[in-house]
Coordinates of C-alpha atoms in Angstrom, one line a residue:
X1 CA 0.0 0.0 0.0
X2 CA 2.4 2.7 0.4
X3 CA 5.5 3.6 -1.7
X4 CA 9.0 4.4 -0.4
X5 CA 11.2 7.1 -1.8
X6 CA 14.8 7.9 -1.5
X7 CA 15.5 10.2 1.8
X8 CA 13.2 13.0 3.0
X9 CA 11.6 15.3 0.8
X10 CA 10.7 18.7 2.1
X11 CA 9.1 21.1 0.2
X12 CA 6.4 21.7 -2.2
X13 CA 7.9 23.4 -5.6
X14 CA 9.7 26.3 -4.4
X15 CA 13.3 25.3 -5.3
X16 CA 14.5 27.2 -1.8
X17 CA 12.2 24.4 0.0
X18 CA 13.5 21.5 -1.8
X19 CA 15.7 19.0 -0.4
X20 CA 19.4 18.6 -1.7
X21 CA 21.2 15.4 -3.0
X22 CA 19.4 12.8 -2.5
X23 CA 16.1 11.2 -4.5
X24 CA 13.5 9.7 -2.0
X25 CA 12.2 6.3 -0.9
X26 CA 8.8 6.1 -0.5
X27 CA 5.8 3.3 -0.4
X28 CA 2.7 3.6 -2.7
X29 CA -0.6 1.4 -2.5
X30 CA -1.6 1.6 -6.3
X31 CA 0.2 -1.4 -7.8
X32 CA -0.1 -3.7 -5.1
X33 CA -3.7 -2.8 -4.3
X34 CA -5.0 -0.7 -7.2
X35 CA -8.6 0.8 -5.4
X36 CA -8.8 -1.7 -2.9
X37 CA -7.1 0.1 -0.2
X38 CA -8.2 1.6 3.4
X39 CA -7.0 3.0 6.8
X40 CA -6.6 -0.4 7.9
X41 CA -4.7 -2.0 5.4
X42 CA -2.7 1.6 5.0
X43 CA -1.9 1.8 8.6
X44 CA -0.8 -1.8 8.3
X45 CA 1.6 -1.0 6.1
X46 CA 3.3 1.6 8.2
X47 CA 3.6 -0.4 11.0
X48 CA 5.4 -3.0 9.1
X49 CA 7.5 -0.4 7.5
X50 CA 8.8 0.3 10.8
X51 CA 9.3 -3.2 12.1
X52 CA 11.1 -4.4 9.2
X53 CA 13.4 -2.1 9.2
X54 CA 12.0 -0.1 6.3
X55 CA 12.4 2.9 7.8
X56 CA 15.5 3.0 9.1
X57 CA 17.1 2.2 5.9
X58 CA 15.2 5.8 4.9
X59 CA 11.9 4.8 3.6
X60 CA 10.3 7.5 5.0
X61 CA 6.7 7.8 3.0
X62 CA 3.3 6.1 3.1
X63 CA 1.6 7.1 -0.2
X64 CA -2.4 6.8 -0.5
X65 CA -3.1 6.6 -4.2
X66 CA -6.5 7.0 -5.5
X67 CA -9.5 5.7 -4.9
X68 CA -10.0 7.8 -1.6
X69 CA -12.5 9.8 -1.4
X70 CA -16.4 10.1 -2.0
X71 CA -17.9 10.6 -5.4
X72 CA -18.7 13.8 -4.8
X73 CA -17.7 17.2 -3.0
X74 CA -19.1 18.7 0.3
X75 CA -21.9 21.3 0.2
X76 CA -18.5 23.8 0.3
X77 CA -16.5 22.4 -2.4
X78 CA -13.9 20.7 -0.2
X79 CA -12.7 16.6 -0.8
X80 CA -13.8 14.6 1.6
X81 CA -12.7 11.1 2.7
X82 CA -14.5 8.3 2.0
X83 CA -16.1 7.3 5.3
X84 CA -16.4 3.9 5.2
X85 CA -13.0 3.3 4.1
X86 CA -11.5 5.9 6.7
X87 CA -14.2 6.2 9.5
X88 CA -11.7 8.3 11.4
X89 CA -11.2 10.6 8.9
X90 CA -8.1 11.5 6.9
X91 CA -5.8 13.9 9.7
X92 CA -6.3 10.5 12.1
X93 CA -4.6 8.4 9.6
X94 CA -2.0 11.2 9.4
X95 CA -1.2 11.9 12.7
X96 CA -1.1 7.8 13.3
X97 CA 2.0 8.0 10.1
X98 CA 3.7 10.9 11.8
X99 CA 3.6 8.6 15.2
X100 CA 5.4 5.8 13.6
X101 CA 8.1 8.5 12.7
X102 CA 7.0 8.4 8.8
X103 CA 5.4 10.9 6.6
X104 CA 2.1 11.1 4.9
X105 CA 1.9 11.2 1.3
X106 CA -1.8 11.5 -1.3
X107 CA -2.7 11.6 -4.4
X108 CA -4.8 13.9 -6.6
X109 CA -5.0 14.8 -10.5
X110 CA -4.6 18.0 -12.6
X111 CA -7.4 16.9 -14.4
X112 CA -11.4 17.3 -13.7
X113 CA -11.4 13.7 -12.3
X114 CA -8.7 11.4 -11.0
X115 CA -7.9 8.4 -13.3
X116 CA -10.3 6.1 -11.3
X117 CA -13.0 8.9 -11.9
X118 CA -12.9 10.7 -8.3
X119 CA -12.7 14.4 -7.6
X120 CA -9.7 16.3 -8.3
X121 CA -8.3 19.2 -8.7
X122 CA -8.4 21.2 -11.9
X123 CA -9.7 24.5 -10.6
X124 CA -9.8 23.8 -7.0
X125 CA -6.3 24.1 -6.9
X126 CA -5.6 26.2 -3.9
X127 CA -9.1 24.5 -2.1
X128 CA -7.6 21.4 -1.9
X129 CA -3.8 22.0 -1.5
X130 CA -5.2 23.9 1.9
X131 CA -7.2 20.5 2.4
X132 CA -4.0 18.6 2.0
X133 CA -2.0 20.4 4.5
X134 CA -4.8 20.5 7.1
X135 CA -4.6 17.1 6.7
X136 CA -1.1 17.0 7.6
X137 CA 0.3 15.3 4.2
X138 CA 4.0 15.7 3.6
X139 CA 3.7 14.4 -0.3
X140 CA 1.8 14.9 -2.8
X141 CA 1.1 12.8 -6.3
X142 CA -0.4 14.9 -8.7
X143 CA -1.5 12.7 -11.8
X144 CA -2.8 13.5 -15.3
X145 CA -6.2 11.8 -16.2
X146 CA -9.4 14.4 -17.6
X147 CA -7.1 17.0 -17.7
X148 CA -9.8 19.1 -20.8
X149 CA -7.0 19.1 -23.3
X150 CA -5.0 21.6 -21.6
X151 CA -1.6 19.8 -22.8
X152 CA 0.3 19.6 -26.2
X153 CA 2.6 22.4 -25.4
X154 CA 5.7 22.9 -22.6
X155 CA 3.2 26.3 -21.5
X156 CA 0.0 24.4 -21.3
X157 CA 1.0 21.5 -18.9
X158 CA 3.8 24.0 -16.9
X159 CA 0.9 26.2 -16.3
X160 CA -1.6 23.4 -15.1
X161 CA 1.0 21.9 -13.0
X162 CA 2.3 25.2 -11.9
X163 CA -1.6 26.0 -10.4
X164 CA -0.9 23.5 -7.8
X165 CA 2.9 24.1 -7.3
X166 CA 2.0 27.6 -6.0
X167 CA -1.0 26.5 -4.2
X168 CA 1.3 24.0 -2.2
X169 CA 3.5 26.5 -1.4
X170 CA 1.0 28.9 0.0
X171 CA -0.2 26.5 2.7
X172 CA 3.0 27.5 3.9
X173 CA 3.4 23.3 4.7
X174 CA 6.6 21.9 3.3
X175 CA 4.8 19.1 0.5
X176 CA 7.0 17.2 -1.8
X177 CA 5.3 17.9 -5.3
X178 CA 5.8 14.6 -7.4
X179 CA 4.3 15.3 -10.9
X180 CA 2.9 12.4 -12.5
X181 CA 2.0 13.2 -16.0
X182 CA 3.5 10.6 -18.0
X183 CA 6.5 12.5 -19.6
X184 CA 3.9 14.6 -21.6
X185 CA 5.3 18.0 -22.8
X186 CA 9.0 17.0 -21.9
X187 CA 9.0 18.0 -18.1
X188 CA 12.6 16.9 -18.1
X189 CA 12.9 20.5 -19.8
X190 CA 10.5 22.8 -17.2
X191 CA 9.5 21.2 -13.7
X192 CA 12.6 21.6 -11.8
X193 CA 11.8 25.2 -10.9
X194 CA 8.1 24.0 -9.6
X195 CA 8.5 20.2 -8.9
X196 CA 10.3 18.0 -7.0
X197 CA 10.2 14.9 -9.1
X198 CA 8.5 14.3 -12.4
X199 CA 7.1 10.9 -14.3
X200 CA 9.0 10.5 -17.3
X201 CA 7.2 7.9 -19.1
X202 CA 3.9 5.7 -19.3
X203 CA 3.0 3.7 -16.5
X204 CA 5.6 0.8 -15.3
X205 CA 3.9 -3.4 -15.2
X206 CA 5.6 -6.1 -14.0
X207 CA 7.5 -7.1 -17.0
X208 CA 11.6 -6.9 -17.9
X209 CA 10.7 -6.6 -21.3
X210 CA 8.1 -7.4 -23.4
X211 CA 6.8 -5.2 -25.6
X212 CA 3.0 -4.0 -24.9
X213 CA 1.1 -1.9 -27.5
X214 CA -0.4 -0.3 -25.1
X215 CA 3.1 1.6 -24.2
X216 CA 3.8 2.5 -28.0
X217 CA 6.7 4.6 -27.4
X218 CA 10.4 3.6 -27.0
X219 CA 12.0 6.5 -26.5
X220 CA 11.2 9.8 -24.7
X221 CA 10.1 11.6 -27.2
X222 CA 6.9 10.1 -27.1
X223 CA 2.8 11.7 -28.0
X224 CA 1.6 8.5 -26.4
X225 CA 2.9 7.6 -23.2
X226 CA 0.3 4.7 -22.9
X227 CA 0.5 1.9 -20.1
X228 CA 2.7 -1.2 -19.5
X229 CA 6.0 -0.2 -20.2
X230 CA 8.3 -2.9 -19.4
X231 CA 11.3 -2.1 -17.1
X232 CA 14.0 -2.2 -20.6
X233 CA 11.5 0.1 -22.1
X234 CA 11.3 2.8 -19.5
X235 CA 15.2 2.4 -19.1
X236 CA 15.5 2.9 -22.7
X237 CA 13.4 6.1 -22.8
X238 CA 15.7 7.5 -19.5
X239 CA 19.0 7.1 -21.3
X240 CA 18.9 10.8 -23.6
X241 CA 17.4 12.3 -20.3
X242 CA 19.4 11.0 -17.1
X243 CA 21.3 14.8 -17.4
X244 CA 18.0 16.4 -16.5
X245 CA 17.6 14.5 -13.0
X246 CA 19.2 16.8 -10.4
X247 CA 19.2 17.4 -6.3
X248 CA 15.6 18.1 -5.2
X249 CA 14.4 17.7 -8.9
X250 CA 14.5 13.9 -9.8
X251 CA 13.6 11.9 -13.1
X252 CA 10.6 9.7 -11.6
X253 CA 11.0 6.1 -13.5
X254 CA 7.8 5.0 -11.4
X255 CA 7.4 2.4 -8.2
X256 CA 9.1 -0.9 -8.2
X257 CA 7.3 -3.6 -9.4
X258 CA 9.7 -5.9 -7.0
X259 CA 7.7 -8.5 -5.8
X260 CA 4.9 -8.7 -7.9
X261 CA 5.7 -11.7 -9.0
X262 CA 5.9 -11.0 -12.5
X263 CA 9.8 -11.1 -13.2
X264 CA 12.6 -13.2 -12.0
X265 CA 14.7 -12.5 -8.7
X266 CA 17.5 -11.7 -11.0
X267 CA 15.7 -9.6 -13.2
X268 CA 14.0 -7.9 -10.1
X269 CA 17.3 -7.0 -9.0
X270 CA 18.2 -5.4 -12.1
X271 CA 15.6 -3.6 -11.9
X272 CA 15.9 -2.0 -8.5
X273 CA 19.4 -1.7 -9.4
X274 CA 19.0 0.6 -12.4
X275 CA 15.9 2.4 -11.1
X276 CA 19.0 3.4 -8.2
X277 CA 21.7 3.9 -10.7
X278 CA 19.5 6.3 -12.5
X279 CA 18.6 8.3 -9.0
X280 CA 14.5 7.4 -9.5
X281 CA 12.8 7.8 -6.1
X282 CA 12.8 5.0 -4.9
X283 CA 8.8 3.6 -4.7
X284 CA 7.6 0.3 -3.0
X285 CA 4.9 -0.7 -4.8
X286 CA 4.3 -4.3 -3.4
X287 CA 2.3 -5.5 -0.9
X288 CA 4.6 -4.9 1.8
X289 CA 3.2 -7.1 5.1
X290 CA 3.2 -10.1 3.1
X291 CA 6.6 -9.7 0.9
X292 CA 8.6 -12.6 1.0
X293 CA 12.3 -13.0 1.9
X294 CA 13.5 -12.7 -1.6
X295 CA 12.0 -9.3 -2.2
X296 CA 12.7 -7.7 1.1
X297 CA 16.4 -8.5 0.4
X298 CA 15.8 -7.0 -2.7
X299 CA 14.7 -3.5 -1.5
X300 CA 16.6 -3.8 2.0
X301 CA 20.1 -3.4 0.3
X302 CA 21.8 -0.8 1.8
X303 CA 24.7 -1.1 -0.8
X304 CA 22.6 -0.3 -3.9
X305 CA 20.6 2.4 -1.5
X306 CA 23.3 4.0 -1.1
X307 CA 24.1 4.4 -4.3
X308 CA 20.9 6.2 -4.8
X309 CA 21.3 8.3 -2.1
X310 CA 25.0 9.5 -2.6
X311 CA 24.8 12.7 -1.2
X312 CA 26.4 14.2 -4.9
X313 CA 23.1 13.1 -6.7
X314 CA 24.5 12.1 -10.2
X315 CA 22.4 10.0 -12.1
X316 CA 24.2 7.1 -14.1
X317 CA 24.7 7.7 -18.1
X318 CA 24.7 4.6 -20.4
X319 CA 28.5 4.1 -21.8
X320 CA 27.7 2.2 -24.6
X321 CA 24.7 -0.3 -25.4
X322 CA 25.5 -3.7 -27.9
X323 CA 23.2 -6.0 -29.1
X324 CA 23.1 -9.4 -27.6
X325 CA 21.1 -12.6 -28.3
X326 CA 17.4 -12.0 -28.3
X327 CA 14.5 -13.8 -26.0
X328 CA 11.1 -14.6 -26.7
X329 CA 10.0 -11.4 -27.1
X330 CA 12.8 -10.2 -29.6
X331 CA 14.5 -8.2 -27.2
X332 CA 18.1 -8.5 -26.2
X333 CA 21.4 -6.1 -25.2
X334 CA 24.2 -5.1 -22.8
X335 CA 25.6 -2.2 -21.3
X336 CA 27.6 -0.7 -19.4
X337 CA 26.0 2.3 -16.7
X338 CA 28.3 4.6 -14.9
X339 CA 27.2 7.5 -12.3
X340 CA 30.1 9.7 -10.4
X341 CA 29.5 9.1 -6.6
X342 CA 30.9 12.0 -3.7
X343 CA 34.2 11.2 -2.5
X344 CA 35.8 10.3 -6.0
X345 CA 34.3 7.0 -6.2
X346 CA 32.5 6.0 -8.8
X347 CA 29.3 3.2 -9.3
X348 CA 28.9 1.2 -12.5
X349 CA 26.7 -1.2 -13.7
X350 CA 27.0 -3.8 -16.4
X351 CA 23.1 -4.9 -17.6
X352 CA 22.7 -8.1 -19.5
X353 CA 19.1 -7.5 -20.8
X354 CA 20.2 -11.0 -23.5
X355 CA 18.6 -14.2 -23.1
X356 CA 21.8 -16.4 -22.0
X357 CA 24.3 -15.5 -18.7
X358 CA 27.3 -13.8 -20.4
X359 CA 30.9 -12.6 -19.9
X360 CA 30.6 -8.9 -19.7
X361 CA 34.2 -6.4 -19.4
X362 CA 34.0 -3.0 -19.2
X363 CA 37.4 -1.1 -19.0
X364 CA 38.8 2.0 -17.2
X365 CA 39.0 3.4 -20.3
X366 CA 35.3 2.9 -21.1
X367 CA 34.2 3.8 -17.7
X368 CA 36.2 7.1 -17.5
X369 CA 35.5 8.2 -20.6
X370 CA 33.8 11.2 -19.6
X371 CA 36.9 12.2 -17.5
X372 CA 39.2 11.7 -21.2
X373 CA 37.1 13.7 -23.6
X374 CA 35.4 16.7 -21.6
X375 CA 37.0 19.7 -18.8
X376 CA 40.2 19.3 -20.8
X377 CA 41.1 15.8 -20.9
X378 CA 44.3 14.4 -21.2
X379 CA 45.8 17.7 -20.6
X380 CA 44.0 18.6 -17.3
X381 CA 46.3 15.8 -15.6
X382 CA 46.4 12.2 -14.9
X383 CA 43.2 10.3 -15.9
X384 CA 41.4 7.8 -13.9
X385 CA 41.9 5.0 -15.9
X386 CA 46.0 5.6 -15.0
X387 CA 45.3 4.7 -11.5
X388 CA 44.1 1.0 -9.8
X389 CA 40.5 0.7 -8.2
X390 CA 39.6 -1.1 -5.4
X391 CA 36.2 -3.1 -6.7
X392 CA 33.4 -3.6 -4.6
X393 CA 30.5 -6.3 -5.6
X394 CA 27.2 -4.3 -4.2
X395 CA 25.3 -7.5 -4.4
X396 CA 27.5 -9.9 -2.6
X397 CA 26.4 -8.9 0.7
X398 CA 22.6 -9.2 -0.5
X399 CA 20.9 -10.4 3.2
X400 CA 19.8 -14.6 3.1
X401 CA 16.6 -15.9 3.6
X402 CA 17.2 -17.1 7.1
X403 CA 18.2 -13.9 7.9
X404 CA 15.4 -12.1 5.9
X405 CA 12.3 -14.3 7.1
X406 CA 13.1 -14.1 10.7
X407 CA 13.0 -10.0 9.9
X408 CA 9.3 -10.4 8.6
X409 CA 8.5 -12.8 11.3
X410 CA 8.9 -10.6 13.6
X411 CA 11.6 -12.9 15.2
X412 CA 14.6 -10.1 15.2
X413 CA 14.3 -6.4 14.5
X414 CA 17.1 -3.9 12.6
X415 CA 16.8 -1.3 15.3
X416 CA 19.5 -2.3 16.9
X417 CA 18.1 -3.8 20.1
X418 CA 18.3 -7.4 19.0
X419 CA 20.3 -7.5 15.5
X420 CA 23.1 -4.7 15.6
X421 CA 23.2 -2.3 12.4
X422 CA 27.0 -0.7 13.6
X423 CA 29.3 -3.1 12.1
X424 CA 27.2 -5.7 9.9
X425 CA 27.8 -6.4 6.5
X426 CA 23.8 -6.3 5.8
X427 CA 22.0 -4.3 7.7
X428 CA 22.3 -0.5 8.0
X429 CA 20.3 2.1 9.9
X430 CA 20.4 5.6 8.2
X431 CA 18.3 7.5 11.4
X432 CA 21.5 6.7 13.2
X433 CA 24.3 7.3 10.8
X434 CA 23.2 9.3 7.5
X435 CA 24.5 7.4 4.2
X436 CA 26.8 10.3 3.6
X437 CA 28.9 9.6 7.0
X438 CA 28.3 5.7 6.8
X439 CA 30.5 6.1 3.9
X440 CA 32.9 8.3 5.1
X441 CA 33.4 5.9 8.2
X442 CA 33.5 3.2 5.6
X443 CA 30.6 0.9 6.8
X444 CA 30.5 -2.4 5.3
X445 CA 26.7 -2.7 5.2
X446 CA 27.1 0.5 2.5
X447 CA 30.6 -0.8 0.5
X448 CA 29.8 -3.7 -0.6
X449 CA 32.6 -6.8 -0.5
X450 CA 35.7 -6.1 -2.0
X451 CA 36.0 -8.7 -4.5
X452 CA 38.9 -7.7 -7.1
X453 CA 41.7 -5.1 -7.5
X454 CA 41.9 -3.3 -10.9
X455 CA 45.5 -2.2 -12.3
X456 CA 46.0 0.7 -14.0
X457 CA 44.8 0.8 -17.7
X458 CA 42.8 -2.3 -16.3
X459 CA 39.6 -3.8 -16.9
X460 CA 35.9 -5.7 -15.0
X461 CA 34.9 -8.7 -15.9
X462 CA 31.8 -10.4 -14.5
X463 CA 29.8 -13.5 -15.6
X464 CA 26.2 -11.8 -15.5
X465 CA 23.1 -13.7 -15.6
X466 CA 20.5 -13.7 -18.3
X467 CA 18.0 -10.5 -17.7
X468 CA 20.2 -9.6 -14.6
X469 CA 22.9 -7.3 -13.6
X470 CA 26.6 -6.7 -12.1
X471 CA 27.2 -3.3 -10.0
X472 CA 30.3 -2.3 -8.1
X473 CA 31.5 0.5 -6.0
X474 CA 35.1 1.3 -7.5
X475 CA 37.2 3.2 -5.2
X476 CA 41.1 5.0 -6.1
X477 CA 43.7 3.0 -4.6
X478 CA 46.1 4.9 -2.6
X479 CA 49.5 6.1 -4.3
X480 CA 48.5 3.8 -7.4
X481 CA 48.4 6.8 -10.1
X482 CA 50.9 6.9 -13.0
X483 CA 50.8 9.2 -15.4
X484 CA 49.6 8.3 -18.8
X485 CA 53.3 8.9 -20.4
X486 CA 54.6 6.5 -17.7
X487 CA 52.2 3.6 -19.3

């Protein structure tokens, strides 16, 4: 029921509100339960978000999708709950959220109706943004459906969005704006100034790949966005666009579909992998109190986590892309992701999207190529690739099942009264130690395993498996430059 984000978002769309460096982690009800949510099975969810250690690793938002409220507006305009879904009322499921420590995130639509045909908020803009924050909600999703044509220009959505982006900030309540309208009118271009996050594509299913004709776009220039849009496809759309993702402005790829049960575990990892790679927020949108083992290793890696929550908030950029053997569904290729991380290391990625398990490499060369062709190159010094790397496998600490179950059984917790966060090599607790410091201090959970040393000039090899992925940490050894005339 509720999605999880990447880190805290604070602010509405005022860019002096919104936060810095990281994207967020977050819960969200819609693809787990679609309409078939309430206060019960919402509040559920937020207590198991705490006892599984969900927040701690900085999940820190319960979204309510749609489906919430009556069919119709009071005698004075305003949205009102849905009473027999939450008898209490909407501030008591808030204030309940804000107990357990988390925040409180809804959803509404710049359209006349939401996309299940519920009030929203097309000319009631500042009505219900006042609605929100009496309410106490720390997030809003703001979706597209029965918007009356007003898109097909950059000015016509920017203004439609931009309604609610003011009305948000004149509550005077800090509300994380996430635009959700599907990549129409290129808000890669326009929403940083008045959003926090932005959907970039069509909506995400539970596929790695296979094409859908209902998502009839494969890149991001796209009239359509459509629905089901396999995980490859919405990857494939990010690539031309990654540079527009920023701190407090963040390329939304949509919420994990881990655990759905519609991919493998290796292609689920891939997924969560790249969807942190590419500095999404970070979404939960499975049904969290009954997630098995597999999944809640999946999403409870504080390696790849921090990865999306480096404090410098550089989204990976695809090196190259080849073409590789093709699977039921003609689709097949490799490449090679790399993102700049704070301290001068660096993350990479090396995606098998083929159909068999295959030898990838990726060189220094290849993954410092930015550093050799732009801000001088050659001539502004010694290049990365002339130094050795320490290599750290981000999955090889990925928690087991023993481990995992006795987590959701409620047999050991990660707060660090029974299971200690400070020195293990899987669990991590970011409301102690910020992911920033944990890897200044050089916490295992948050490193990975060192698994290989990489010479100067050197290369990475890894057998990956078909649909799945490889992802390191490299770190600059010590005293191992040469200069490139030296080689």
């Amino acid at each position: 029921m509720a999605w999880l984000k990447h880190r805290k978002w604070a602010g509405a769309c005022d860019p002096d509100q919104k936060t810095r460096g990281h994207a967020n982690k977050e819960a969200d009800n819609w693809n787990a339960y679609g309409c078939d949510i309430d206060a019960e099975s919402l509040l559920d969810t937020a207590h198991k978000m705490v006892d599984f250690g969900f927040r701690h690793l900085g999940y820190n938002y319960v979204i309510l999708d749609d489906c919430w409220s009556n069919m119709q507006r009071s005698d004075n305009g305003s949205l009102v709950a849905n009473s027999t879904k939450f008898p209490d009322g909407m501030k008591a499921v808030s204030d309940e959220i804000h107990s357990l420590g988390l925040l409180f995130g809804m959803y509404s639509s710049a359209g006349v109706y939401t996309c299940a045909q519920y009030p929203a908020s097309l000319g009631h803009e500042e009505q219900d943004a006042q609605t929100f924050a009496d309410w106490g909600v720390d997030y809003l999703k703001y979706d597209n459906c029965y918007n009356q044509g007003q898109e097909g220009t950059s000015k016509l959505t920017f203004d439609r969005y931009n309604a609610m982006s003011q009305a948000l900030n004149k509550t005077g309540r800090p509300i994380f704006y996430s635009m959700c309208n599907w990549g129409r009118d290129y808000p890669w271009n326009w929403a940083q100034t008045m959003a926090n996050s932005w959907r970039m594509s069509g909506d995400v299913y539970d596929s790695f790949d296979r094409p859908d004709d209902r998502c009839p776009c494969t890149t991001y220039d796209c009239n359509l966005p459509g629905f089901h849009c396999s995980i490859m496809n919405i990857i494939g759309k990010a690539v031309s666009i990654v540079d527009k993702g920023q701190p407090g402005a963040w390329n939304d790829l949509d919420a994990l579909e881990v655990g759905n049960g519609g991919m493998s575990d290796d292609e689920y990892k891939a997924h969560f992998s790249m969807w942190a790679m590419i500095k999404s927020p970070l979404i939960i949108g499975t049904n969290i109190p009954k997630m098995t083992a597999s999944t809640y290793s999946i999403l409870a890696n504080p390696a790849v986590i921090a990865i999306n929550q480096d404090s410098a908030g550089t989204p990976a950029y695809r090196v190259w892309n080849r073409d590789a053997d093709t699977d039921e569904y003609g689709q097949g290729s490799q490449s090679l992701w790399v993102a700049g991380l704070s301290g001068g290391d660096y993350a990479i990625a090396l995606l098998n999207a083929g159909n068999t398990s295959a030898e990838l490499n990726a060189t220094l060369e290849e993954i410092f190529i930015d550093k050799a062709t732009t801000g001088g190159g050659a001539g502004s010094g010694a290049l990365p690739s002339s130094s050795g790397w320490d290599v750290y496998d981000l999955w090889a600490n990925r928690m087991d099942d023993v481990t995992a179950n006795s987590i959701l059984q409620g047999n050991a917790t990660v707060n660090g009264t029974i299971m200690d966060t400070s020195n293990s090599t899987m669990l991590y607790n970011a409301t102690e130690m910020a992911y920033a410091d944990g890897i200044k201090e050089n916490h295992p959970a948050l490193l990975g395993a060192k698994t290989s040393s990489v010479p100067a000039m050197g290369s990475i090899s890894a057998t990956v498996p078909r649909h799945g992925i490889a992802m390191y940490r490299l770190r600059k050894q010590e005293g191992a430059s040469k200069k490139r005339d030296e080689l």
